[in-house]
CSV table of C-alpha atoms in Angstrom, one decimal:
chain,number,residue,atom,x,y,z
C,689,MET,CA,-0.1,0.3,-0.1
C,690,THR,CA,1.8,3.4,-1.1
C,691,THR,CA,1.8,6.6,0.8
C,692,THR,CA,-1.4,7.7,-1.3
C,693,ASP,CA,-3.3,4.7,-0.4
C,694,LEU,CA,-2.8,4.8,3.5
C,695,ASP,CA,-4.0,8.6,3.5
C,696,GLN,CA,-6.8,7.7,1.0
C,697,ALA,CA,-8.1,4.5,3.7
C,698,ALA,CA,-7.5,7.0,6.7
C,699,SER,CA,-9.6,9.9,5.1
C,700,ALA,CA,-12.4,7.4,3.9
C,701,LEU,CA,-12.7,5.7,7.4
C,702,ASP,CA,-12.9,9.0,9.0
C,703,ALA,CA,-15.6,10.4,6.3
C,704,ALA,CA,-17.7,6.8,6.7
C,705,ASP,CA,-16.9,7.3,10.8
C,706,PRO,CA,-20.1,7.3,12.5
C,707,LEU,CA,-18.9,8.2,15.9
C,708,ALA,CA,-16.5,11.0,14.4
C,709,ARG,CA,-18.8,14.2,15.7
C,710,PHE,CA,-17.4,13.0,19.3
C,711,ARG,CA,-14.0,13.9,18.6
C,712,ASP,CA,-14.4,17.6,18.8
C,713,LEU,CA,-15.9,17.0,22.1
C,714,PHE,CA,-12.6,16.6,23.6
C,715,VAL,CA,-9.9,19.2,24.9
C,716,GLY,CA,-6.9,19.1,22.5
C,717,SER,CA,-8.8,17.2,19.5
C,718,GLU,CA,-7.9,20.5,17.4
C,719,SER,CA,-4.2,20.2,18.2
C,720,SER,CA,-1.5,18.4,16.1
C,721,LEU,CA,-0.8,16.4,19.1
C,722,VAL,CA,-1.3,12.4,18.4
C,723,TYR,CA,-2.6,10.8,21.3
C,724,PHE,CA,-1.6,7.0,21.5
C,725,ASP,CA,-1.9,6.7,25.2
C,726,GLY,CA,-6.2,7.2,25.7
C,727,ASN,CA,-5.8,3.5,27.6
C,728,SER,CA,-3.9,4.6,30.3
C,729,LEU,CA,-5.2,8.2,30.8
C,730,GLY,CA,-8.3,9.6,28.5
C,731,ARG,CA,-8.2,13.1,27.2
C,732,PRO,CA,-10.6,15.4,29.0
C,733,PRO,CA,-14.3,15.9,27.7
C,734,ARG,CA,-14.6,19.7,27.3
C,735,ALA,CA,-18.0,19.4,29.2
C,736,SER,CA,-16.1,18.2,32.2
C,737,VAL,CA,-13.9,21.5,32.2
C,738,GLU,CA,-17.3,23.2,32.7
C,739,ARG,CA,-18.4,20.9,34.9
C,740,LEU,CA,-15.7,21.2,37.4
C,741,ALA,CA,-16.0,24.8,37.0
C,742,ARG,CA,-19.7,25.1,38.4
C,743,PHE,CA,-19.1,22.5,40.8
C,744,ALA,CA,-16.5,24.7,42.8
C,745,THR,CA,-18.3,27.9,42.3
C,746,GLU,CA,-22.0,26.7,42.3
C,747,GLN,CA,-21.8,23.5,44.5
C,748,TRP,CA,-18.9,23.0,46.9
C,749,GLY,CA,-18.8,27.3,47.0
C,750,GLY,CA,-22.5,27.7,46.8
C,751,ARG,CA,-23.7,24.9,48.7
C,752,LEU,CA,-20.8,24.0,50.8
C,753,ILE,CA,-21.6,21.2,53.7
C,754,ARG,CA,-25.3,21.3,52.1
C,755,GLY,CA,-23.8,19.2,49.1
C,756,TRP,CA,-23.4,16.2,50.8
C,757,ASP,CA,-27.7,16.0,52.1
C,758,GLU,CA,-28.8,17.2,48.7
C,759,SER,CA,-26.8,14.9,46.0
C,760,TRP,CA,-22.9,13.9,47.7
C,761,MET,CA,-23.8,11.4,49.3
C,762,GLN,CA,-25.9,9.2,46.6
C,763,LEU,CA,-23.5,10.3,43.8
C,764,PRO,CA,-21.3,6.7,44.2
C,765,PHE,CA,-24.4,4.9,43.8
C,766,VAL,CA,-25.9,6.9,41.2
C,767,ILE,CA,-22.6,6.9,38.9
C,768,GLY,CA,-21.9,3.5,39.9
C,769,ASP,CA,-25.4,2.4,38.2
C,770,GLU,CA,-24.6,4.5,35.1
C,771,ILE,CA,-21.7,2.8,34.6
C,772,GLY,CA,-23.4,-0.1,35.3
C,773,ARG,CA,-26.0,0.4,32.6
C,774,THR,CA,-23.7,2.3,30.2
C,775,ALA,CA,-20.2,0.1,30.3
C,776,ILE,CA,-20.4,-3.1,32.2
C,777,GLY,CA,-24.0,-4.8,31.5
C,778,ALA,CA,-24.9,-4.4,35.3
C,779,ALA,CA,-28.3,-4.2,36.8
C,780,ALA,CA,-28.9,-1.6,39.3
C,781,GLY,CA,-27.8,-2.0,42.7
C,782,GLN,CA,-24.4,-3.6,42.2
C,783,THR,CA,-22.1,-1.1,41.0
C,784,VAL,CA,-20.5,1.6,43.3
C,785,ILE,CA,-18.0,4.5,42.7
C,786,GLY,CA,-15.5,4.1,45.5
C,787,ASP,CA,-11.2,3.9,46.1
C,788,SER,CA,-8.7,3.3,44.2
C,789,THR,CA,-8.7,0.4,41.8
C,790,THR,CA,-5.7,-0.8,44.3
C,791,VAL,CA,-8.0,-0.7,47.3
C,792,LEU,CA,-11.3,-2.6,45.5
C,793,ILE,CA,-8.9,-5.3,44.1
C,794,TYR,CA,-7.7,-6.0,47.7
C,795,LYS,CA,-11.4,-5.3,49.3
C,796,LEU,CA,-13.1,-7.9,46.8
C,797,VAL,CA,-10.3,-10.6,46.3
C,798,ARG,CA,-9.9,-10.5,50.2
C,799,ALA,CA,-13.6,-10.5,51.0
C,800,ALA,CA,-14.1,-13.8,48.3
C,801,PHE,CA,-10.9,-15.4,49.8
C,802,ASP,CA,-12.4,-15.1,53.3
C,803,ALA,CA,-15.7,-16.3,52.6
C,804,GLN,CA,-14.2,-18.9,50.1
C,805,ARG,CA,-12.1,-20.2,53.3
C,806,ALA,CA,-14.6,-20.0,56.0
C,807,ALA,CA,-16.8,-22.3,54.1
C,808,ASP,CA,-14.6,-24.9,53.0
C,809,PRO,CA,-10.6,-24.5,54.8
C,810,ALA,CA,-9.6,-26.8,51.8
C,811,ARG,CA,-10.0,-23.9,49.3
C,812,VAL,CA,-6.6,-21.8,50.2
C,813,GLU,CA,-5.3,-21.3,46.6
C,814,ILE,CA,-5.7,-17.8,44.6
C,815,VAL,CA,-5.0,-18.1,41.1
C,816,VAL,CA,-3.9,-15.4,39.1
C,817,ASP,CA,-1.7,-15.1,35.6
C,818,ARG,CA,1.9,-14.2,35.7
C,819,ASP,CA,1.4,-11.4,33.0
C,820,ASN,CA,-1.6,-10.1,34.8
C,821,PHE,CA,-1.3,-6.2,35.7
C,822,PRO,CA,1.4,-5.8,38.7
C,823,THR,CA,-1.3,-4.5,41.3
C,824,ASP,CA,-3.2,-7.2,40.6
C,825,ARG,CA,-0.4,-9.8,41.3
C,826,TYR,CA,1.2,-7.9,44.1
C,827,LEU,CA,-1.9,-7.8,46.1
C,828,VAL,CA,-2.7,-11.3,45.6
C,829,ASP,CA,0.7,-12.2,46.8
C,830,GLY,CA,0.2,-10.3,49.6
C,831,ILE,CA,-3.4,-11.4,50.5
C,832,ALA,CA,-2.5,-15.0,50.3
C,833,ARG,CA,0.6,-14.4,52.9
C,834,GLU,CA,-1.9,-12.6,55.0
C,835,CYS,CA,-4.1,-14.9,54.9
C,836,GLY,CA,-2.2,-18.1,55.3
C,837,GLY,CA,-3.1,-18.9,51.5
C,838,ARG,CA,-0.9,-19.5,48.7
C,839,VAL,CA,-0.9,-18.1,45.0
C,840,ARG,CA,-1.5,-20.7,42.1
C,841,TRP,CA,0.1,-19.4,38.8
C,842,ILE,CA,-0.9,-19.6,35.2
C,843,ASP,CA,1.9,-19.2,32.7
C,844,VAL,CA,0.8,-17.5,29.5
C,845,ASP,CA,1.9,-16.4,26.1
C,846,LEU,CA,3.1,-12.5,26.8
C,847,SER,CA,1.5,-12.1,23.1
C,848,ALA,CA,-1.7,-13.3,24.3
C,849,GLY,CA,-3.6,-14.2,27.5
C,850,VAL,CA,-5.3,-16.7,29.7
C,851,THR,CA,-7.3,-19.5,27.5
C,852,ALA,CA,-9.8,-21.6,28.8
C,853,SER,CA,-7.2,-24.5,28.6
C,854,GLY,CA,-4.6,-22.6,31.0
C,855,LEU,CA,-7.5,-22.2,33.6
C,856,SER,CA,-8.9,-25.6,33.6
C,857,ALA,CA,-5.3,-26.9,34.5
C,858,VAL,CA,-5.2,-25.1,37.5
C,859,VAL,CA,-8.4,-24.8,38.9
C,860,GLY,CA,-9.9,-27.4,41.5
C,861,PRO,CA,-11.3,-28.5,45.1
C,862,GLU,CA,-8.4,-26.3,46.8
C,863,THR,CA,-8.9,-23.0,44.7
C,864,ALA,CA,-10.5,-20.0,46.6
C,865,VAL,CA,-10.4,-17.0,44.3
C,866,VAL,CA,-9.6,-16.4,40.5
C,867,VAL,CA,-8.6,-13.0,39.3
C,868,LEU,CA,-8.5,-12.7,35.6
C,869,SER,CA,-8.1,-9.1,33.6
C,870,HIS,CA,-10.7,-9.2,30.7
C,871,VAL,CA,-8.2,-7.2,28.6
C,872,ALA,CA,-4.4,-7.7,28.9
C,873,TYR,CA,-2.7,-4.8,30.2
C,874,ARG,CA,0.6,-5.5,27.7
C,875,SER,CA,-0.6,-7.3,24.9
C,876,GLY,CA,-4.2,-6.1,24.5
C,877,HIS,CA,-5.6,-9.8,24.7
C,878,LEU,CA,-9.1,-10.0,25.1
C,879,ALA,CA,-10.3,-12.8,27.4
C,880,ASP,CA,-13.1,-14.9,26.7
C,881,ALA,CA,-14.7,-14.0,30.0
C,882,GLU,CA,-18.2,-16.0,30.1
C,883,THR,CA,-16.2,-19.4,29.5
C,884,LEU,CA,-13.4,-18.5,31.9
C,885,THR,CA,-15.9,-17.3,34.0
C,886,ARG,CA,-17.8,-20.8,34.0
C,887,ILE,CA,-14.7,-22.5,34.4
C,888,ALA,CA,-13.6,-21.1,37.7
C,889,GLN,CA,-17.3,-21.1,39.0
C,890,ASP,CA,-17.6,-25.0,37.9
C,891,ALA,CA,-14.8,-25.5,40.2
C,892,GLY,CA,-16.2,-24.0,42.9
C,893,ALA,CA,-14.1,-20.7,43.0
C,894,LEU,CA,-15.2,-16.9,43.0
C,895,VAL,CA,-13.6,-14.9,40.3
C,896,VAL,CA,-13.1,-11.4,40.5
C,897,TRP,CA,-12.5,-9.7,37.0
C,898,ASP,CA,-10.5,-6.6,36.5
C,899,LEU,CA,-11.8,-4.5,33.7
C,900,CYS,CA,-9.6,-1.6,33.5
C,901,HIS,CA,-8.5,-1.7,30.2
C,902,SER,CA,-12.2,-3.0,28.9
C,903,ALA,CA,-14.8,-0.5,30.5
C,904,GLY,CA,-16.1,1.8,28.0
C,905,SER,CA,-14.3,0.5,24.9
C,906,VAL,CA,-15.5,-3.4,25.0
C,907,PRO,CA,-18.6,-4.6,25.4
C,908,VAL,CA,-19.1,-6.5,29.0
C,909,HIS,CA,-21.9,-8.4,30.0
C,910,SER,CA,-21.4,-8.4,33.9
C,911,ASP,CA,-24.8,-10.1,34.9
C,912,ALA,CA,-25.3,-12.0,31.9
C,913,TRP,CA,-21.8,-13.7,31.6
C,914,GLY,CA,-22.5,-14.7,35.6
C,915,PHE,CA,-19.6,-12.3,37.2
C,916,ASP,CA,-19.3,-12.7,41.0
C,917,LEU,CA,-17.0,-9.4,41.3
C,918,ALA,CA,-15.2,-7.1,39.2
C,919,VAL,CA,-13.3,-3.7,39.7
C,920,GLY,CA,-12.6,-1.3,36.8
C,921,CYS,CA,-10.6,2.5,36.9
C,922,THR,CA,-12.3,5.4,35.6
C,923,TYR,CA,-8.8,7.1,33.9
C,924,LYS,CA,-8.6,5.1,30.6
C,925,TYR,CA,-11.5,4.8,28.5
C,926,LEU,CA,-13.9,7.0,31.0
C,927,ASN,CA,-12.0,10.0,30.9
C,928,GLY,CA,-12.4,10.5,34.5
C,929,GLY,CA,-9.3,12.4,35.1
C,930,PRO,CA,-6.3,11.6,36.8
C,931,GLY,CA,-6.2,9.1,39.7
C,932,SER,CA,-10.0,9.4,39.5
C,933,PRO,CA,-11.5,6.7,42.0
C,934,ALA,CA,-12.3,3.2,40.4
C,935,PHE,CA,-15.7,1.1,40.5
C,936,ALA,CA,-16.9,-2.1,42.3
C,937,TYR,CA,-19.1,-4.4,41.1
C,938,VAL,CA,-20.5,-7.0,43.5
C,939,ALA,CA,-23.2,-9.3,42.1
C,940,GLU,CA,-26.8,-8.9,44.0
C,941,ARG,CA,-26.4,-12.8,45.1
C,942,HIS,CA,-23.0,-11.9,47.5
C,943,GLN,CA,-23.6,-8.9,48.5
C,944,GLU,CA,-25.0,-10.0,51.9
C,945,ARG,CA,-22.4,-13.0,52.2
C,946,LEU,CA,-19.1,-11.1,51.9
C,947,ALA,CA,-17.7,-9.1,54.8
C,948,GLN,CA,-16.2,-5.6,53.3
C,949,PRO,CA,-12.7,-5.9,54.9
C,950,ILE,CA,-11.9,-2.3,55.7
C,951,GLN,CA,-14.7,-1.2,57.6
C,952,GLY,CA,-14.9,2.3,57.7
C,953,TRP,CA,-18.2,4.8,58.8
C,954,MET,CA,-19.3,5.2,54.9
C,955,GLY,CA,-20.2,1.6,54.9
C,956,ALA,CA,-22.1,1.2,58.0
C,957,ALA,CA,-25.6,0.7,58.4
C,958,ASP,CA,-26.4,4.2,60.1
C,959,VAL,CA,-23.3,7.0,59.1
C,960,PHE,CA,-24.5,9.0,61.2
C,961,ALA,CA,-24.9,6.8,64.3
C,962,MET,CA,-21.1,7.3,65.3
C,963,GLY,CA,-22.0,3.9,67.5
C,964,PRO,CA,-19.5,1.9,69.3
C,965,THR,CA,-19.6,-1.5,66.8
C,966,TYR,CA,-19.5,-1.3,63.1
C,967,ARG,CA,-22.6,-2.9,61.7
C,968,PRO,CA,-22.4,-2.7,57.6
C,969,ALA,CA,-25.0,-1.1,55.3
C,970,ASP,CA,-27.0,-3.4,53.2
C,971,GLY,CA,-26.4,-3.7,49.7
C,972,MET,CA,-23.3,-1.9,47.6
C,973,ARG,CA,-22.9,1.0,50.6
C,974,ARG,CA,-21.2,-1.7,52.5
C,975,TRP,CA,-18.4,-1.5,50.4
C,976,LEU,CA,-17.6,2.2,51.0
C,977,SER,CA,-15.0,3.0,53.5
C,978,GLY,CA,-13.9,6.5,53.7
C,979,THR,CA,-15.5,9.7,52.6
C,980,PRO,CA,-16.2,9.3,49.0
C,981,PRO,CA,-14.1,11.3,46.3
C,982,ILE,CA,-17.0,13.7,45.2
C,983,VAL,CA,-14.7,15.9,43.2
C,984,GLY,CA,-12.8,13.0,41.2
C,985,MET,CA,-16.2,11.3,39.9
C,986,LEU,CA,-17.4,14.8,38.1
C,987,ALA,CA,-15.4,14.4,34.6
C,988,MET,CA,-16.4,10.4,34.0
C,989,GLN,CA,-20.2,11.5,33.9
C,990,ASP,CA,-19.7,13.4,30.4
C,991,THR,CA,-18.0,10.7,29.2
C,992,LEU,CA,-20.7,8.0,30.2
C,993,ALA,CA,-23.3,10.3,28.5
C,994,MET,CA,-21.3,10.1,25.3
C,995,ILE,CA,-21.2,6.2,25.3
C,996,ALA,CA,-24.9,6.1,26.1
C,997,ASP,CA,-25.2,8.3,22.8
C,998,ALA,CA,-23.4,6.5,21.1
C,999,GLY,CA,-24.1,3.0,22.3
C,1000,LEU,CA,-21.3,0.5,22.9
C,1001,PRO,CA,-21.8,-1.7,20.1
C,1002,ALA,CA,-20.6,1.2,17.6
C,1003,VAL,CA,-18.0,2.0,20.7
C,1004,ARG,CA,-16.5,-1.3,20.0
C,1005,ALA,CA,-17.1,-1.5,16.0
C,1006,LYS,CA,-14.9,1.9,15.9
C,1007,SER,CA,-12.1,0.3,18.4
C,1008,ILE,CA,-11.9,-2.6,16.3
C,1009,ASP,CA,-11.6,-0.3,12.6
C,1010,LEU,CA,-8.4,1.7,14.7
C,1011,THR,CA,-6.7,-1.2,15.8
C,1012,GLU,CA,-7.4,-3.2,12.3
C,1013,PHE,CA,-6.2,0.3,11.0
C,1014,ALA,CA,-2.8,0.7,12.9
C,1015,VAL,CA,-2.1,-3.4,12.3
C,1016,ARG,CA,-2.3,-2.7,8.7
C,1017,THR,CA,-0.5,0.2,8.6
C,1018,SER,CA,2.5,-1.6,11.0
C,1019,ASP,CA,2.8,-4.3,8.3
C,1020,GLU,CA,3.3,-1.7,5.4
C,1021,LEU,CA,5.6,1.1,7.3
C,1022,LEU,CA,7.2,-0.7,10.2
C,1023,ALA,CA,7.4,-4.5,9.6
C,1024,PRO,CA,10.2,-3.8,6.8
C,1025,LEU,CA,12.1,-2.5,9.9
C,1026,GLY,CA,11.8,-5.4,12.3
C,1027,VAL,CA,9.0,-4.2,13.9
C,1028,THR,CA,6.3,-7.1,15.1
C,1029,VAL,CA,2.9,-6.9,16.3
C,1030,ALA,CA,3.0,-8.6,19.9
C,1031,SER,CA,-1.3,-8.3,20.3
C,1032,PRO,CA,-3.6,-10.5,18.8
C,1033,ARG,CA,-3.8,-10.4,15.1
C,1034,ASP,CA,-7.8,-11.6,15.4
C,1035,PRO,CA,-9.8,-8.8,16.6
C,1036,GLU,CA,-12.3,-10.6,18.6
C,1037,GLN,CA,-9.3,-11.7,20.5
C,1038,ARG,CA,-8.0,-8.3,21.0
C,1039,GLY,CA,-9.2,-5.3,23.1
C,1040,GLY,CA,-8.7,-1.4,22.3
C,1041,HIS,CA,-5.0,-1.4,22.1
C,1042,VAL,CA,-2.3,-2.7,20.1
C,1043,THR,CA,1.7,-3.6,20.9
C,1044,LEU,CA,4.3,-3.3,18.8
C,1045,SER,CA,7.8,-5.1,19.6
C,1046,HIS,CA,11.2,-3.7,18.7
C,1047,PRO,CA,14.7,-3.6,20.5
C,1048,ALA,CA,14.6,0.0,20.6
C,1049,MET,CA,10.9,0.9,21.2
C,1050,ARG,CA,12.0,2.4,24.4
C,1051,ALA,CA,14.3,5.0,23.0
C,1052,VAL,CA,11.8,5.4,20.2
C,1053,THR,CA,9.0,6.0,23.0
C,1054,ALA,CA,11.1,8.9,24.6
C,1055,ARG,CA,11.9,10.2,21.2
C,1056,LEU,CA,8.5,10.3,19.9
C,1057,TRP,CA,7.3,12.3,23.6
C,1058,GLU,CA,9.8,15.1,22.6
C,1059,GLN,CA,7.8,15.0,18.8
C,1060,ASP,CA,4.1,15.4,20.6
C,1061,VAL,CA,3.7,11.5,19.5
C,1062,ILE,CA,2.6,10.2,23.0
C,1063,PRO,CA,2.1,6.2,23.1
C,1064,ASP,CA,4.1,4.2,25.9
C,1065,TYR,CA,6.2,1.5,27.0
C,1066,ARG,CA,5.8,-1.7,28.5
C,1067,ASP,CA,8.7,-4.5,28.7
C,1068,PRO,CA,9.9,-6.7,27.2
C,1069,ASP,CA,10.6,-4.0,23.8
C,1070,GLY,CA,6.5,-2.9,23.6
C,1071,LEU,CA,5.7,0.0,22.2
C,1072,ARG,CA,1.6,0.2,23.4
C,1073,ILE,CA,-0.7,2.0,20.5
C,1074,GLY,CA,-4.2,2.9,23.0
C,1075,LEU,CA,-6.7,4.0,20.4
C,1076,SER,CA,-10.0,5.5,22.3
C,1077,PRO,CA,-12.9,5.2,19.5
C,1078,LEU,CA,-14.6,8.6,20.7
C,1079,SER,CA,-11.3,11.1,20.6
C,1080,THR,CA,-9.2,9.5,17.9
C,1081,SER,CA,-9.5,9.8,14.4
C,1082,PHE,CA,-7.7,7.6,11.6
C,1083,ALA,CA,-6.0,10.5,10.2
C,1084,GLU,CA,-4.4,11.0,13.5
C,1085,THR,CA,-3.7,7.4,13.9
C,1086,LEU,CA,-1.9,7.3,10.5
C,1087,ALA,CA,0.5,10.8,11.3
C,1088,GLY,CA,1.4,8.7,14.3
C,1089,MET,CA,2.1,5.3,12.8
C,1090,ARG,CA,4.3,7.3,10.5
C,1091,ALA,CA,6.3,9.2,13.3
C,1092,VAL,CA,6.8,5.6,15.1
C,1093,ARG,CA,8.4,4.4,11.6
C,1094,ASP,CA,11.0,7.7,11.2
C,1095,ALA,CA,11.7,6.9,15.1
C,1096,VAL,CA,12.5,3.2,14.7
C,1097,VAL,CA,14.5,4.2,11.0
C,1098,ALA,CA,16.5,6.9,13.1
C,1099,LEU,CA,17.4,4.9,16.8
C,1100,GLY,CA,17.0,1.1,15.4
């Protein structure tokens, strides 16, 4: 494919893109900067800039402490339900905005392990793959040591992810909890979440899904797929801003059975009783601990509204088109330079990002940042291209891929 062919392809794809109208709704979309890191931190919606300013002057500045009684106390549940409806296929009353991703994963894995161990002392293992996100692995290791359990590791192909056969080989009567990522952070591999959930549950385990790299980009059907528990961040495809709080999903059937391990006043049955003992609230309120981070919940509401408007199937369709275009462009421009695609080539097995592998990619990434082309780097030798369907165009993708080519030529 010639340079002209690539330009014509990008132009045609942008012209036919039913989601093209959303791009102008993001800060920075008018600039020449190429943003390939939406799977780490999404661009801010323009509406969120206005929302944050209004909040500071009208709600925080105008209503002051009255804001808690008027709306803020319910915001973790209102937005949680919207995430459930819009992004993860969950009925109301099962999703809440809470702490950081790390804290929520700890809460859910620890609660699941404690319940499983109490019901059957033989269940002492937490299963996780060796290529899961570091936080997930570190937490599993810490919880196992803390609770007298042990970790059962799944070995995986770094360019792929956990398979049905790989999970089936390690779960059994000693498995308490399985921790899995829906989209692998390194390769972008999209797990067969429904099948893997069934395999783990058939072995008597509870499953905690990490949805950080899929929520808002890949359709998730938490209820239909029979999820037990899930956690996802909101600063990637939900554009909640740096460090915006994560969400937790707890299937209704587990909410009364599981004991929240970080008992705080916001999770108590009567928040303002200030009683001498802790009694957990009913439903998802019990999964809160401290005061909810209200400011951190504001921006994500605008992206959730866009996803609801566009429809998640359309978001996923564009995500596939973007990553397919990136792979095709890599084959044309980068493969002759020794760059390989370290992500699944089948779009049905790939999430919203593509990883390109070459020994020079660490230096390439640093060079690109200086040129206002922003991917990120992951060992070994992987340059990740995160393409956010609502804010990324095909022309931007092509411009970035050409910059990658030029940097590889200069440094490779």
